[in-house]
Amino acid sequence: MRIDIATLFPEMCERVFNESIVGRGIKNGFIEIYAHNIRSYTENKHRNVDDKAFGGGTGMVMQAQPIYDCIKAISAQHKFPPRVIYLSPQGETLTQNKVRELAKESGLILLCGHYEGVDERVLEELNAEEISVGDYVLTGGELPALILTDAITRLQPGVLPNEDAYSIESHFGGLLEYPQYSRPEVWRGRKVPEILLSGDHKQVMEWREKMSLEVTKRKRPDLYEAHINRLTERFIVDLRSVAEVPDDTEFAKIPLSEEDLRLVKRGKVRCLEIDGDIGSYAILTDFLGIPKFVIVITKKLEHFVQFRLVYKPRNNSL
Ligand code: SAM
C-alpha cells in the first residue's frame, strides 16, 4: 500500500512516520509513505499558498490551485486512482472500522489543511472524502494525517508480528482490551491476577474475555451496549433458525447468576421469580447481559412463572 501526505510541513510528517514501528514497516517494504510539499506546486511568484477569505473575517484560506496540482501530480504516480482524504474537523469521525476499510486500499492521498481550512472548490473538484480525528479543532491536518497513517500501517501484513497483535486489541471486535501486566509479579504491593500466572491457557483466555467485557462496560458503556445489541440480534437470528417464533415477538431480558443459568441449562429449575404473560418470550442473560437461553412462559403462579426452555445454543460456555 502507498500513502501520500500533501502538506505544508512535510518534514514534520517525515520525522514521525520514519520512526518506530511505522518507520520499520517502510524500511522493510510493507508500506510506502511519502510527504509532499504543497508549496512546491504554487504558481504564485511569492510562493504563497493562502489568501484572505472572500466575505471577510479573520484567518487565511489555503488556495485551490497548489493543492489541486500537488494532488494531481501525486495521483499520476499511482497505478490505480487513489482515494483522496481531507483531514477535517467536519469529517466522519475516525473509527477502527474505518481504518480497516482504508487499510485495504492500494493507495491513499491525505490532504492536510491549515489556517481556516482549504478552498471548498478544490475539495469538490477532487471529490475528497473528509475524516476527523475527533470533535475538536487542531491547528493543522498533519497530526490527524499521521494518526490515520499509523493506524493503517499497523494493519498492513508484515508490520506487526502476527494478526493477533491487532485483532484482539481494543475496538477491533467492538470491545476494549482486557488489562495487561508484565514483570514483576508484585509491584508496590499490587499483585498480578493469579490466573495469569497459572499457565492454564484456556482459563487465561476465559478471564481475558470476561475482563474485556467488564472493562468495556465500565469505561465505554456506549460500545458495550452496541456489542450486547449485536450479540442479541445474532442470538435471535440463530433462535429463529431452530424454533418457530412469531415475527412480532418481543423478548424480555432477564439477567441471572451463572449458578442459576447452569441450573436452567440442566433442567433443574422450572420456575422463575419474574413477571410475564403466558406465551411471552424472554432471553435469559448473565449479569453482563450476554444472552444464554430463550424461554417461553407456560404458567403463572402467585410469585413465580413456569417456563419451557425453547433455545439452548450448543456453544454455550456455561
Ligand atoms: N475553519 C475550520 C473549521 O472550523 O471547520 C477549521 C480549520 S483548522 C484550524 C485547520 C486544519 O486543521 C483543517 O483544515 C484540518 O485539516 C485540520 N484539523 C483541525 N482539526 C481537525 C480534526 N479534528 N480532524 C482532522 N483534521 C483537523
PDB file of N, CA and C in Angstrom, residues 76-170:
ATOM      1  N   ALA A  76      -0.859  10.813 -10.359  1.00  0.00           N
ATOM      2  CA  ALA A  76      -0.250  10.286 -11.595  1.00  0.00           C
ATOM      3  C   ALA A  76       0.823   9.243 -11.279  1.00  0.00           C
ATOM      4  N   GLN A  77       1.325   9.231 -10.050  1.00  0.00           N
ATOM      5  CA  GLN A  77       2.346   8.243  -9.679  1.00  0.00           C
ATOM      6  C   GLN A  77       1.723   6.928  -9.212  1.00  0.00           C
ATOM      7  N   HIS A  78       0.389   6.914  -9.062  1.00  0.00           N
ATOM      8  CA  HIS A  78      -0.280   5.686  -8.589  1.00  0.00           C
ATOM      9  C   HIS A  78      -0.759   4.850  -9.760  1.00  0.00           C
ATOM     10  N   LYS A  79      -0.746   3.521  -9.571  1.00  0.00           N
ATOM     11  CA  LYS A  79      -1.227   2.622 -10.624  1.00  0.00           C
ATOM     12  C   LYS A  79      -2.743   2.741 -10.776  1.00  0.00           C
ATOM     13  N   PHE A  80      -3.456   2.808  -9.625  1.00  0.00           N
ATOM     14  CA  PHE A  80      -4.915   2.953  -9.636  1.00  0.00           C
ATOM     15  C   PHE A  80      -5.253   4.293  -9.003  1.00  0.00           C
ATOM     16  N   PRO A  81      -6.352   4.939  -9.439  1.00  0.00           N
ATOM     17  CA  PRO A  81      -6.671   6.256  -8.851  1.00  0.00           C
ATOM     18  C   PRO A  81      -6.871   6.132  -7.337  1.00  0.00           C
ATOM     19  N   PRO A  82      -6.066   6.826  -6.534  1.00  0.00           N
ATOM     20  CA  PRO A  82      -6.204   6.694  -5.080  1.00  0.00           C
ATOM     21  C   PRO A  82      -7.361   7.518  -4.532  1.00  0.00           C
ATOM     22  N   ARG A  83      -7.920   7.083  -3.411  1.00  0.00           N
ATOM     23  CA  ARG A  83      -8.937   7.885  -2.722  1.00  0.00           C
ATOM     24  C   ARG A  83      -8.239   9.091  -2.119  1.00  0.00           C
ATOM     25  N   VAL A  84      -8.907  10.248  -2.203  1.00  0.00           N
ATOM     26  CA  VAL A  84      -8.326  11.468  -1.624  1.00  0.00           C
ATOM     27  C   VAL A  84      -9.095  11.789  -0.344  1.00  0.00           C
ATOM     28  N   ILE A  85      -8.357  11.927   0.742  1.00  0.00           N
ATOM     29  CA  ILE A  85      -8.990  12.196   2.035  1.00  0.00           C
ATOM     30  C   ILE A  85      -8.492  13.518   2.583  1.00  0.00           C
ATOM     31  N   TYR A  86      -9.432  14.397   2.873  1.00  0.00           N
ATOM     32  CA  TYR A  86      -9.089  15.678   3.505  1.00  0.00           C
ATOM     33  C   TYR A  86      -9.322  15.516   5.003  1.00  0.00           C
ATOM     34  N   LEU A  87      -8.259  15.696   5.793  1.00  0.00           N
ATOM     35  CA  LEU A  87      -8.401  15.628   7.247  1.00  0.00           C
ATOM     36  C   LEU A  87      -9.077  16.913   7.695  1.00  0.00           C
ATOM     37  N   SER A  88     -10.232  16.768   8.343  1.00  0.00           N
ATOM     38  CA  SER A  88     -11.040  17.951   8.635  1.00  0.00           C
ATOM     39  C   SER A  88     -11.880  17.722   9.884  1.00  0.00           C
ATOM     40  N   PRO A  89     -12.022  18.752  10.736  1.00  0.00           N
ATOM     41  CA  PRO A  89     -12.880  18.563  11.919  1.00  0.00           C
ATOM     42  C   PRO A  89     -14.352  18.377  11.529  1.00  0.00           C
ATOM     43  N   GLN A  90     -14.670  18.603  10.236  1.00  0.00           N
ATOM     44  CA  GLN A  90     -16.060  18.445   9.794  1.00  0.00           C
ATOM     45  C   GLN A  90     -16.330  17.048   9.239  1.00  0.00           C
ATOM     46  N   GLY A  91     -15.282  16.202   9.208  1.00  0.00           N
ATOM     47  CA  GLY A  91     -15.435  14.899   8.558  1.00  0.00           C
ATOM     48  C   GLY A  91     -16.056  13.832   9.433  1.00  0.00           C
ATOM     49  N   GLU A  92     -16.175  12.648   8.840  1.00  0.00           N
ATOM     50  CA  GLU A  92     -16.657  11.466   9.568  1.00  0.00           C
ATOM     51  C   GLU A  92     -15.610  11.134  10.634  1.00  0.00           C
ATOM     52  N   THR A  93     -16.046  10.876  11.851  1.00  0.00           N
ATOM     53  CA  THR A  93     -15.078  10.598  12.927  1.00  0.00           C
ATOM     54  C   THR A  93     -14.408   9.252  12.687  1.00  0.00           C
ATOM     55  N   LEU A  94     -13.092   9.257  12.804  1.00  0.00           N
ATOM     56  CA  LEU A  94     -12.312   8.050  12.531  1.00  0.00           C
ATOM     57  C   LEU A  94     -12.600   6.961  13.569  1.00  0.00           C
ATOM     58  N   THR A  95     -12.816   5.738  13.076  1.00  0.00           N
ATOM     59  CA  THR A  95     -13.018   4.575  13.957  1.00  0.00           C
ATOM     60  C   THR A  95     -12.127   3.447  13.441  1.00  0.00           C
ATOM     61  N   GLN A  96     -11.991   2.407  14.248  1.00  0.00           N
ATOM     62  CA  GLN A  96     -11.178   1.264  13.819  1.00  0.00           C
ATOM     63  C   GLN A  96     -11.803   0.598  12.580  1.00  0.00           C
ATOM     64  N   ASN A  97     -13.125   0.596  12.487  1.00  0.00           N
ATOM     65  CA  ASN A  97     -13.778   0.027  11.292  1.00  0.00           C
ATOM     66  C   ASN A  97     -13.390   0.792  10.040  1.00  0.00           C
ATOM     67  N   LYS A  98     -13.330   2.115  10.166  1.00  0.00           N
ATOM     68  CA  LYS A  98     -12.941   2.951   9.014  1.00  0.00           C
ATOM     69  C   LYS A  98     -11.479   2.665   8.663  1.00  0.00           C
ATOM     70  N   VAL A  99     -10.640   2.530   9.697  1.00  0.00           N
ATOM     71  CA  VAL A  99      -9.219   2.241   9.457  1.00  0.00           C
ATOM     72  C   VAL A  99      -9.090   0.911   8.703  1.00  0.00           C
ATOM     73  N   ARG A 100      -9.864  -0.090   9.116  1.00  0.00           N
ATOM     74  CA  ARG A 100      -9.797  -1.401   8.448  1.00  0.00           C
ATOM     75  C   ARG A 100     -10.206  -1.284   6.994  1.00  0.00           C
ATOM     76  N   GLU A 101     -11.238  -0.473   6.756  1.00  0.00           N
ATOM     77  CA  GLU A 101     -11.710  -0.272   5.373  1.00  0.00           C
ATOM     78  C   GLU A 101     -10.598   0.372   4.539  1.00  0.00           C
ATOM     79  N   LEU A 102      -9.989   1.428   5.070  1.00  0.00           N
ATOM     80  CA  LEU A 102      -8.976   2.174   4.310  1.00  0.00           C
ATOM     81  C   LEU A 102      -7.688   1.365   4.142  1.00  0.00           C
ATOM     82  N   ALA A 103      -7.400   0.488   5.115  1.00  0.00           N
ATOM     83  CA  ALA A 103      -6.160  -0.299   5.064  1.00  0.00           C
ATOM     84  C   ALA A 103      -6.171  -1.277   3.886  1.00  0.00           C
ATOM     85  N   LYS A 104      -7.358  -1.528   3.319  1.00  0.00           N
ATOM     86  CA  LYS A 104      -7.444  -2.469   2.184  1.00  0.00           C
ATOM     87  C   LYS A 104      -7.175  -1.789   0.842  1.00  0.00           C
ATOM     88  N   GLU A 105      -7.120  -0.462   0.846  1.00  0.00           N
ATOM     89  CA  GLU A 105      -6.891   0.274  -0.414  1.00  0.00           C
ATOM     90  C   GLU A 105      -5.448   0.072  -0.882  1.00  0.00           C
ATOM     91  N   SER A 106      -5.229   0.239  -2.191  1.00  0.00           N
ATOM     92  CA  SER A 106      -3.832   0.158  -2.657  1.00  0.00           C
ATOM     93  C   SER A 106      -3.129   1.504  -2.494  1.00  0.00           C
ATOM     94  N   GLY A 107      -3.902   2.589  -2.476  1.00  0.00           N
ATOM     95  CA  GLY A 107      -3.268   3.898  -2.310  1.00  0.00           C
ATOM     96  C   GLY A 107      -4.222   4.927  -1.729  1.00  0.00           C
ATOM     97  N   LEU A 108      -3.670   5.862  -0.976  1.00  0.00           N
ATOM     98  CA  LEU A 108      -4.474   6.950  -0.408  1.00  0.00           C
ATOM     99  C   LEU A 108      -3.673   8.239  -0.487  1.00  0.00           C
ATOM    100  N   ILE A 109      -4.374   9.341  -0.715  1.00  0.00           N
ATOM    101  CA  ILE A 109      -3.727  10.655  -0.599  1.00  0.00           C
ATOM    102  C   ILE A 109      -4.403  11.397   0.547  1.00  0.00           C
ATOM    103  N   LEU A 110      -3.597  11.844   1.509  1.00  0.00           N
ATOM    104  CA  LEU A 110      -4.144  12.561   2.659  1.00  0.00           C
ATOM    105  C   LEU A 110      -3.802  14.036   2.532  1.00  0.00           C
ATOM    106  N   LEU A 111      -4.826  14.858   2.551  1.00  0.00           N
ATOM    107  CA  LEU A 111      -4.632  16.299   2.408  1.00  0.00           C
ATOM    108  C   LEU A 111      -4.740  16.979   3.773  1.00  0.00           C
ATOM    109  N   CYS A 112      -3.687  17.716   4.144  1.00  0.00           N
ATOM    110  CA  CYS A 112      -3.675  18.416   5.438  1.00  0.00           C
ATOM    111  C   CYS A 112      -3.995  19.887   5.208  1.00  0.00           C
ATOM    112  N   GLY A 113      -5.013  20.368   5.882  1.00  0.00           N
ATOM    113  CA  GLY A 113      -5.333  21.789   5.802  1.00  0.00           C
ATOM    114  C   GLY A 113      -4.573  22.571   6.863  1.00  0.00           C
ATOM    115  N   HIS A 114      -4.646  23.892   6.778  1.00  0.00           N
ATOM    116  CA  HIS A 114      -4.070  24.788   7.776  1.00  0.00           C
ATOM    117  C   HIS A 114      -4.897  26.049   7.805  1.00  0.00           C
ATOM    118  N   TYR A 115      -4.570  26.954   8.708  1.00  0.00           N
ATOM    119  CA  TYR A 115      -5.275  28.246   8.814  1.00  0.00           C
ATOM    120  C   TYR A 115      -6.783  28.013   8.975  1.00  0.00           C
ATOM    121  N   GLU A 116      -7.602  28.660   8.133  1.00  0.00           N
ATOM    122  CA  GLU A 116      -9.056  28.484   8.232  1.00  0.00           C
ATOM    123  C   GLU A 116      -9.546  27.254   7.466  1.00  0.00           C
ATOM    124  N   GLY A 117      -8.621  26.563   6.810  1.00  0.00           N
ATOM    125  CA  GLY A 117      -9.009  25.393   6.016  1.00  0.00           C
ATOM    126  C   GLY A 117      -8.654  25.607   4.561  1.00  0.00           C
ATOM    127  N   VAL A 118      -9.317  24.860   3.671  1.00  0.00           N
ATOM    128  CA  VAL A 118      -8.975  24.954   2.254  1.00  0.00           C
ATOM    129  C   VAL A 118     -10.181  25.441   1.440  1.00  0.00           C
ATOM    130  N   ASP A 119      -9.892  26.008   0.287  1.00  0.00           N
ATOM    131  CA  ASP A 119     -10.943  26.487  -0.627  1.00  0.00           C
ATOM    132  C   ASP A 119     -11.869  25.308  -0.967  1.00  0.00           C
ATOM    133  N   GLU A 120     -13.147  25.504  -0.697  1.00  0.00           N
ATOM    134  CA  GLU A 120     -14.143  24.429  -0.841  1.00  0.00           C
ATOM    135  C   GLU A 120     -14.131  23.813  -2.245  1.00  0.00           C
ATOM    136  N   ARG A 121     -13.832  24.653  -3.260  1.00  0.00           N
ATOM    137  CA  ARG A 121     -13.947  24.173  -4.641  1.00  0.00           C
ATOM    138  C   ARG A 121     -12.963  23.069  -4.957  1.00  0.00           C
ATOM    139  N   VAL A 122     -11.793  23.087  -4.305  1.00  0.00           N
ATOM    140  CA  VAL A 122     -10.810  22.048  -4.621  1.00  0.00           C
ATOM    141  C   VAL A 122     -11.261  20.707  -4.026  1.00  0.00           C
ATOM    142  N   LEU A 123     -11.967  20.774  -2.903  1.00  0.00           N
ATOM    143  CA  LEU A 123     -12.482  19.527  -2.304  1.00  0.00           C
ATOM    144  C   LEU A 123     -13.528  18.909  -3.222  1.00  0.00           C
ATOM    145  N   GLU A 124     -14.366  19.797  -3.802  1.00  0.00           N
ATOM    146  CA  GLU A 124     -15.398  19.311  -4.729  1.00  0.00           C
ATOM    147  C   GLU A 124     -14.746  18.726  -5.977  1.00  0.00           C
ATOM    148  N   GLU A 125     -13.773  19.452  -6.509  1.00  0.00           N
ATOM    149  CA  GLU A 125     -13.114  19.039  -7.751  1.00  0.00           C
ATOM    150  C   GLU A 125     -12.400  17.689  -7.580  1.00  0.00           C
ATOM    151  N   LEU A 126     -11.825  17.485  -6.405  1.00  0.00           N
ATOM    152  CA  LEU A 126     -11.071  16.252  -6.148  1.00  0.00           C
ATOM    153  C   LEU A 126     -11.962  15.145  -5.583  1.00  0.00           C
ATOM    154  N   ASN A 127     -13.229  15.469  -5.360  1.00  0.00           N
ATOM    155  CA  ASN A 127     -14.157  14.510  -4.785  1.00  0.00           C
ATOM    156  C   ASN A 127     -13.588  13.956  -3.475  1.00  0.00           C
ATOM    157  N   ALA A 128     -13.068  14.840  -2.644  1.00  0.00           N
ATOM    158  CA  ALA A 128     -12.367  14.406  -1.428  1.00  0.00           C
ATOM    159  C   ALA A 128     -13.345  13.963  -0.349  1.00  0.00           C
ATOM    160  N   GLU A 129     -13.009  12.847   0.295  1.00  0.00           N
ATOM    161  CA  GLU A 129     -13.757  12.422   1.484  1.00  0.00           C
ATOM    162  C   GLU A 129     -13.170  13.190   2.665  1.00  0.00           C
ATOM    163  N   GLU A 130     -13.964  13.375   3.718  1.00  0.00           N
ATOM    164  CA  GLU A 130     -13.438  14.098   4.887  1.00  0.00           C
ATOM    165  C   GLU A 130     -13.428  13.189   6.106  1.00  0.00           C
ATOM    166  N   ILE A 131     -12.298  13.188   6.798  1.00  0.00           N
ATOM    167  CA  ILE A 131     -12.179  12.390   8.024  1.00  0.00           C
ATOM    168  C   ILE A 131     -11.674  13.279   9.148  1.00  0.00           C
ATOM    169  N   SER A 132     -12.328  13.125  10.309  1.00  0.00           N
ATOM    170  CA  SER A 132     -11.951  13.887  11.501  1.00  0.00           C
ATOM    171  C   SER A 132     -11.364  12.929  12.537  1.00  0.00           C
ATOM    172  N   VAL A 133     -10.457  13.438  13.352  1.00  0.00           N
ATOM    173  CA  VAL A 133      -9.946  12.586  14.436  1.00  0.00           C
ATOM    174  C   VAL A 133     -10.675  12.884  15.746  1.00  0.00           C
ATOM    175  N   GLY A 134     -11.712  13.680  15.706  1.00  0.00           N
ATOM    176  CA  GLY A 134     -12.490  13.946  16.917  1.00  0.00           C
ATOM    177  C   GLY A 134     -13.109  15.318  16.868  1.00  0.00           C
ATOM    178  N   ASP A 135     -14.066  15.521  17.746  1.00  0.00           N
ATOM    179  CA  ASP A 135     -14.810  16.785  17.749  1.00  0.00           C
ATOM    180  C   ASP A 135     -14.057  17.866  18.512  1.00  0.00           C
ATOM    181  N   TYR A 136     -12.936  18.259  17.982  1.00  0.00           N
ATOM    182  CA  TYR A 136     -12.145  19.371  18.497  1.00  0.00           C
ATOM    183  C   TYR A 136     -11.334  19.896  17.322  1.00  0.00           C
ATOM    184  N   VAL A 137     -10.761  21.092  17.467  1.00  0.00           N
ATOM    185  CA  VAL A 137     -10.073  21.693  16.316  1.00  0.00           C
ATOM    186  C   VAL A 137      -8.579  21.842  16.594  1.00  0.00           C
ATOM    187  N   LEU A 138      -7.780  21.345  15.658  1.00  0.00           N
ATOM    188  CA  LEU A 138      -6.319  21.453  15.736  1.00  0.00           C
ATOM    189  C   LEU A 138      -5.857  22.553  14.789  1.00  0.00           C
ATOM    190  N   THR A 139      -4.577  22.890  14.868  1.00  0.00           N
ATOM    191  CA  THR A 139      -4.092  23.973  14.002  1.00  0.00           C
ATOM    192  C   THR A 139      -3.861  23.485  12.575  1.00  0.00           C
ATOM    193  N   GLY A 140      -3.616  22.181  12.400  1.00  0.00           N
ATOM    194  CA  GLY A 140      -3.356  21.685  11.047  1.00  0.00           C
ATOM    195  C   GLY A 140      -3.713  20.220  10.916  1.00  0.00           C
ATOM    196  N   GLY A 141      -3.730  19.742   9.682  1.00  0.00           N
ATOM    197  CA  GLY A 141      -4.136  18.355   9.409  1.00  0.00           C
ATOM    198  C   GLY A 141      -3.004  17.342   9.540  1.00  0.00           C
ATOM    199  N   GLU A 142      -1.778  17.816   9.878  1.00  0.00           N
ATOM    200  CA  GLU A 142      -0.639  16.880   9.903  1.00  0.00           C
ATOM    201  C   GLU A 142      -0.798  15.808  10.984  1.00  0.00           C
ATOM    202  N   LEU A 143      -1.133  16.234  12.209  1.00  0.00           N
ATOM    203  CA  LEU A 143      -1.275  15.234  13.282  1.00  0.00           C
ATOM    204  C   LEU A 143      -2.391  14.249  12.935  1.00  0.00           C
ATOM    205  N   PRO A 144      -3.567  14.714  12.498  1.00  0.00           N
ATOM    206  CA  PRO A 144      -4.601  13.757  12.088  1.00  0.00           C
ATOM    207  C   PRO A 144      -4.131  12.812  10.966  1.00  0.00           C
ATOM    208  N   ALA A 145      -3.386  13.364   9.976  1.00  0.00           N
ATOM    209  CA  ALA A 145      -2.916  12.512   8.869  1.00  0.00           C
ATOM    210  C   ALA A 145      -1.952  11.452   9.404  1.00  0.00           C
ATOM    211  N   LEU A 146      -1.133  11.843  10.383  1.00  0.00           N
ATOM    212  CA  LEU A 146      -0.180  10.887  10.958  1.00  0.00           C
ATOM    213  C   LEU A 146      -0.902   9.841  11.806  1.00  0.00           C
ATOM    214  N   ILE A 147      -1.950  10.250  12.466  1.00  0.00           N
ATOM    215  CA  ILE A 147      -2.746   9.285  13.244  1.00  0.00           C
ATOM    216  C   ILE A 147      -3.330   8.236  12.299  1.00  0.00           C
ATOM    217  N   LEU A 148      -3.928   8.729  11.215  1.00  0.00           N
ATOM    218  CA  LEU A 148      -4.535   7.808  10.255  1.00  0.00           C
ATOM    219  C   LEU A 148      -3.477   6.898   9.623  1.00  0.00           C
ATOM    220  N   THR A 149      -2.341   7.479   9.272  1.00  0.00           N
ATOM    221  CA  THR A 149      -1.256   6.708   8.658  1.00  0.00           C
ATOM    222  C   THR A 149      -0.760   5.615   9.611  1.00  0.00           C
ATOM    223  N   ASP A 150      -0.584   5.970  10.868  1.00  0.00           N
ATOM    224  CA  ASP A 150      -0.120   4.999  11.868  1.00  0.00           C
ATOM    225  C   ASP A 150      -1.126   3.854  12.003  1.00  0.00           C
ATOM    226  N   ALA A 151      -2.398   4.219  12.139  1.00  0.00           N
ATOM    227  CA  ALA A 151      -3.431   3.191  12.360  1.00  0.00           C
ATOM    228  C   ALA A 151      -3.538   2.254  11.155  1.00  0.00           C
ATOM    229  N   ILE A 152      -3.370   2.793   9.949  1.00  0.00           N
ATOM    230  CA  ILE A 152      -3.457   1.960   8.736  1.00  0.00           C
ATOM    231  C   ILE A 152      -2.211   1.089   8.611  1.00  0.00           C
ATOM    232  N   THR A 153      -1.051   1.670   8.919  1.00  0.00           N
ATOM    233  CA  THR A 153       0.206   0.940   8.726  1.00  0.00           C
ATOM    234  C   THR A 153       0.246  -0.320   9.580  1.00  0.00           C
ATOM    235  N   ARG A 154      -0.221  -0.221  10.828  1.00  0.00           N
ATOM    236  CA  ARG A 154      -0.102  -1.400  11.704  1.00  0.00           C
ATOM    237  C   ARG A 154      -1.017  -2.537  11.262  1.00  0.00           C
ATOM    238  N   LEU A 155      -1.949  -2.275  10.345  1.00  0.00           N
ATOM    239  CA  LEU A 155      -2.798  -3.362   9.825  1.00  0.00           C
ATOM    240  C   LEU A 155      -2.216  -3.983   8.557  1.00  0.00           C
ATOM    241  N   GLN A 156      -1.130  -3.422   8.028  1.00  0.00           N
ATOM    242  CA  GLN A 156      -0.554  -3.988   6.794  1.00  0.00           C
ATOM    243  C   GLN A 156       0.167  -5.289   7.123  1.00  0.00           C
ATOM    244  N   PRO A 157      -0.065  -6.342   6.331  1.00  0.00           N
ATOM    245  CA  PRO A 157       0.589  -7.625   6.606  1.00  0.00           C
ATOM    246  C   PRO A 157       2.098  -7.448   6.728  1.00  0.00           C
ATOM    247  N   GLY A 158       2.666  -8.010   7.792  1.00  0.00           N
ATOM    248  CA  GLY A 158       4.120  -7.971   7.991  1.00  0.00           C
ATOM    249  C   GLY A 158       4.571  -6.910   8.972  1.00  0.00           C
ATOM    250  N   VAL A 159       3.773  -5.858   9.153  1.00  0.00           N
ATOM    251  CA  VAL A 159       4.221  -4.752  10.010  1.00  0.00           C
ATOM    252  C   VAL A 159       4.266  -5.191  11.484  1.00  0.00           C
ATOM    253  N   LEU A 160       3.206  -5.872  11.941  1.00  0.00           N
ATOM    254  CA  LEU A 160       3.213  -6.409  13.308  1.00  0.00           C
ATOM    255  C   LEU A 160       3.529  -7.906  13.215  1.00  0.00           C
ATOM    256  N   PRO A 161       3.984  -8.521  14.317  1.00  0.00           N
ATOM    257  CA  PRO A 161       4.458  -9.900  14.242  1.00  0.00           C
ATOM    258  C   PRO A 161       3.394 -10.882  13.720  1.00  0.00           C
ATOM    259  N   ASN A 162       2.130 -10.712  14.113  1.00  0.00           N
ATOM    260  CA  ASN A 162       1.046 -11.561  13.582  1.00  0.00           C
ATOM    261  C   ASN A 162      -0.284 -10.836  13.764  1.00  0.00           C
ATOM    262  N   GLU A 163      -1.327 -11.442  13.205  1.00  0.00           N
ATOM    263  CA  GLU A 163      -2.639 -10.778  13.205  1.00  0.00           C
ATOM    264  C   GLU A 163      -3.177 -10.568  14.623  1.00  0.00           C
ATOM    265  N   ASP A 164      -2.795 -11.492  15.544  1.00  0.00           N
ATOM    266  CA  ASP A 164      -3.239 -11.375  16.945  1.00  0.00           C
ATOM    267  C   ASP A 164      -2.848 -10.031  17.541  1.00  0.00           C
ATOM    268  N   ALA A 165      -1.706  -9.495  17.080  1.00  0.00           N
ATOM    269  CA  ALA A 165      -1.173  -8.265  17.662  1.00  0.00           C
ATOM    270  C   ALA A 165      -2.165  -7.119  17.511  1.00  0.00           C
ATOM    271  N   TYR A 166      -3.064  -7.192  16.525  1.00  0.00           N
ATOM    272  CA  TYR A 166      -4.066  -6.116  16.436  1.00  0.00           C
ATOM    273  C   TYR A 166      -5.506  -6.621  16.521  1.00  0.00           C
ATOM    274  N   SER A 167      -5.725  -7.930  16.198  1.00  0.00           N
ATOM    275  CA  SER A 167      -7.125  -8.356  16.111  1.00  0.00           C
ATOM    276  C   SER A 167      -7.767  -8.548  17.475  1.00  0.00           C
ATOM    277  N   ILE A 168      -6.933  -8.701  18.549  1.00  0.00           N
ATOM    278  CA  ILE A 168      -7.575  -8.801  19.870  1.00  0.00           C
ATOM    279  C   ILE A 168      -7.473  -7.480  20.626  1.00  0.00           C
ATOM    280  N   GLU A 169      -7.042  -6.449  19.944  1.00  0.00           N
ATOM    281  CA  GLU A 169      -6.907  -5.163  20.634  1.00  0.00           C
ATOM    282  C   GLU A 169      -8.229  -4.407  20.690  1.00  0.00           C
ATOM    283  N   SER A 170      -8.194  -3.349  21.503  1.00  0.00           N
ATOM    284  CA  SER A 170      -9.390  -2.528  21.665  1.00  0.00           C
ATOM    285  C   SER A 170      -9.957  -2.112  20.307  1.00  0.00           C
TER     286      SER A 170
END
